[in-house]
Amino acid sequence: MNNLNIYKEKLRESGLRPTRQRLKICEALFSPKETFHFTINDLSKIIEEKLDEKISLATVYNTVHAFKKNGYLKEIFIAT
C-alpha cells in the first residue's frame, strides 16, 4: 500500500475526508524520514515550495488542529 492510500485510510478512520489539501498536508508532515518542528506558517511554506501546492493558512491551521485532536501530531510550547 503506498503512502497516499495509507493517508486516505487514516483520514477516513478519523472521520476526516481525504481532500486534496489534507493529503498534501499529510505528505508534507509524514513523508520526511525524520521528524521536524514547525509553525503553521512554516508548514504552509514547505507545502508551497516543496510540493508546489498553495493551501490557505486557515486550511493548514484547521487540518493541523484536526490531526492534533486525533493524536497524529503533538503540540509543544516553547517559552520565550
PDB file of C-alpha atoms in Angstrom:
ATOM      1  CA  MET A   1       0.000   0.000   0.000  1.00  0.00           C
ATOM      2  CA  ASN A   2       1.504   3.367  -0.970  1.00  0.00           C
ATOM      3  CA  ASN A   3       1.626   6.385   1.326  1.00  0.00           C
ATOM      4  CA  LEU A   4      -1.282   8.131  -0.393  1.00  0.00           C
ATOM      5  CA  ASN A   5      -3.584   5.188   0.295  1.00  0.00           C
ATOM      6  CA  ILE A   6      -2.356   4.984   3.890  1.00  0.00           C
ATOM      7  CA  TYR A   7      -3.095   8.690   4.374  1.00  0.00           C
ATOM      8  CA  LYS A   8      -6.569   8.282   2.859  1.00  0.00           C
ATOM      9  CA  GLU A   9      -7.326   5.325   5.115  1.00  0.00           C
ATOM     10  CA  LYS A  10      -6.112   7.098   8.271  1.00  0.00           C
ATOM     11  CA  LEU A  11      -8.104  10.226   7.449  1.00  0.00           C
ATOM     12  CA  ARG A  12     -11.273   8.211   6.889  1.00  0.00           C
ATOM     13  CA  GLU A  13     -10.712   6.274  10.137  1.00  0.00           C
ATOM     14  CA  SER A  14     -10.523   9.631  11.924  1.00  0.00           C
ATOM     15  CA  GLY A  15     -13.755  10.850  10.368  1.00  0.00           C
ATOM     16  CA  LEU A  16     -11.950  13.283   8.058  1.00  0.00           C
ATOM     17  CA  ARG A  17     -12.497  13.437   4.317  1.00  0.00           C
ATOM     18  CA  PRO A  18      -9.285  12.816   2.377  1.00  0.00           C
ATOM     19  CA  THR A  19      -9.342  16.090   0.430  1.00  0.00           C
ATOM     20  CA  ARG A  20      -6.520  17.096  -1.909  1.00  0.00           C
ATOM     21  CA  GLN A  21      -5.369  19.706   0.613  1.00  0.00           C
ATOM     22  CA  ARG A  22      -5.343  17.274   3.549  1.00  0.00           C
ATOM     23  CA  LEU A  23      -3.420  14.727   1.516  1.00  0.00           C
ATOM     24  CA  LYS A  24      -0.784  17.343   0.611  1.00  0.00           C
ATOM     25  CA  ILE A  25      -0.502  18.312   4.277  1.00  0.00           C
ATOM     26  CA  CYS A  26      -0.077  14.614   5.155  1.00  0.00           C
ATOM     27  CA  GLU A  27       2.634  14.325   2.527  1.00  0.00           C
ATOM     28  CA  ALA A  28       4.487  17.318   3.967  1.00  0.00           C
ATOM     29  CA  LEU A  29       4.169  16.132   7.567  1.00  0.00           C
ATOM     30  CA  PHE A  30       4.527  12.379   7.403  1.00  0.00           C
ATOM     31  CA  SER A  31       6.703  11.639   4.336  1.00  0.00           C
ATOM     32  CA  PRO A  32      10.033  13.036   5.607  1.00  0.00           C
ATOM     33  CA  LYS A  33      12.332  10.433   7.082  1.00  0.00           C
ATOM     34  CA  GLU A  34      12.833  12.467  10.250  1.00  0.00           C
ATOM     35  CA  THR A  35      10.511  14.485  12.432  1.00  0.00           C
ATOM     36  CA  PHE A  36      10.629  18.250  12.497  1.00  0.00           C
ATOM     37  CA  HIS A  37       9.151  21.144  14.430  1.00  0.00           C
ATOM     38  CA  PHE A  38       7.092  23.725  12.593  1.00  0.00           C
ATOM     39  CA  THR A  39       4.734  26.637  12.857  1.00  0.00           C
ATOM     40  CA  ILE A  40       1.648  26.896  10.682  1.00  0.00           C
ATOM     41  CA  ASN A  41       3.463  29.474   8.541  1.00  0.00           C
ATOM     42  CA  ASP A  42       6.488  27.148   8.214  1.00  0.00           C
ATOM     43  CA  LEU A  43       4.295  24.262   7.129  1.00  0.00           C
ATOM     44  CA  SER A  44       2.454  26.420   4.614  1.00  0.00           C
ATOM     45  CA  LYS A  45       5.789  27.484   3.067  1.00  0.00           C
ATOM     46  CA  ILE A  46       7.028  23.871   2.944  1.00  0.00           C
ATOM     47  CA  ILE A  47       3.867  22.798   1.131  1.00  0.00           C
ATOM     48  CA  GLU A  48       4.116  25.670  -1.327  1.00  0.00           C
ATOM     49  CA  GLU A  49       7.845  25.344  -2.037  1.00  0.00           C
ATOM     50  CA  LYS A  50       8.450  21.587  -1.914  1.00  0.00           C
ATOM     51  CA  LEU A  51       5.073  20.228  -3.013  1.00  0.00           C
ATOM     52  CA  ASP A  52       4.112  23.073  -5.365  1.00  0.00           C
ATOM     53  CA  GLU A  53       0.689  23.473  -3.748  1.00  0.00           C
ATOM     54  CA  LYS A  54      -0.929  26.664  -2.453  1.00  0.00           C
ATOM     55  CA  ILE A  55      -3.176  25.986   0.556  1.00  0.00           C
ATOM     56  CA  SER A  56      -4.730  28.746   2.643  1.00  0.00           C
ATOM     57  CA  LEU A  57      -3.365  29.299   6.147  1.00  0.00           C
ATOM     58  CA  ALA A  58      -6.862  28.660   7.532  1.00  0.00           C
ATOM     59  CA  THR A  59      -6.969  25.228   5.890  1.00  0.00           C
ATOM     60  CA  VAL A  60      -3.486  24.362   7.142  1.00  0.00           C
ATOM     61  CA  TYR A  61      -4.393  25.539  10.658  1.00  0.00           C
ATOM     62  CA  ASN A  62      -7.695  23.626  10.730  1.00  0.00           C
ATOM     63  CA  THR A  63      -6.089  20.457   9.378  1.00  0.00           C
ATOM     64  CA  VAL A  64      -3.199  20.581  11.853  1.00  0.00           C
ATOM     65  CA  HIS A  65      -5.721  21.117  14.667  1.00  0.00           C
ATOM     66  CA  ALA A  66      -7.757  18.100  13.466  1.00  0.00           C
ATOM     67  CA  PHE A  67      -4.600  15.963  13.261  1.00  0.00           C
ATOM     68  CA  LYS A  68      -3.636  17.032  16.777  1.00  0.00           C
ATOM     69  CA  LYS A  69      -7.136  16.220  18.064  1.00  0.00           C
ATOM     70  CA  ASN A  70      -6.881  12.731  16.534  1.00  0.00           C
ATOM     71  CA  GLY A  71      -3.441  12.075  18.013  1.00  0.00           C
ATOM     72  CA  TYR A  72      -1.392  12.311  14.804  1.00  0.00           C
ATOM     73  CA  LEU A  73       0.504  15.399  15.977  1.00  0.00           C
ATOM     74  CA  LYS A  74       1.665  16.659  19.333  1.00  0.00           C
ATOM     75  CA  GLU A  75       1.776  20.343  20.200  1.00  0.00           C
ATOM     76  CA  ILE A  76       4.639  21.639  22.278  1.00  0.00           C
ATOM     77  CA  PHE A  77       5.075  25.096  23.723  1.00  0.00           C
ATOM     78  CA  ILE A  78       8.448  26.786  23.875  1.00  0.00           C
ATOM     79  CA  ALA A  79       8.873  29.514  26.455  1.00  0.00           C
ATOM     80  CA  THR A  80      10.387  32.699  25.121  1.00  0.00           C
TER      81      THR A  80
END
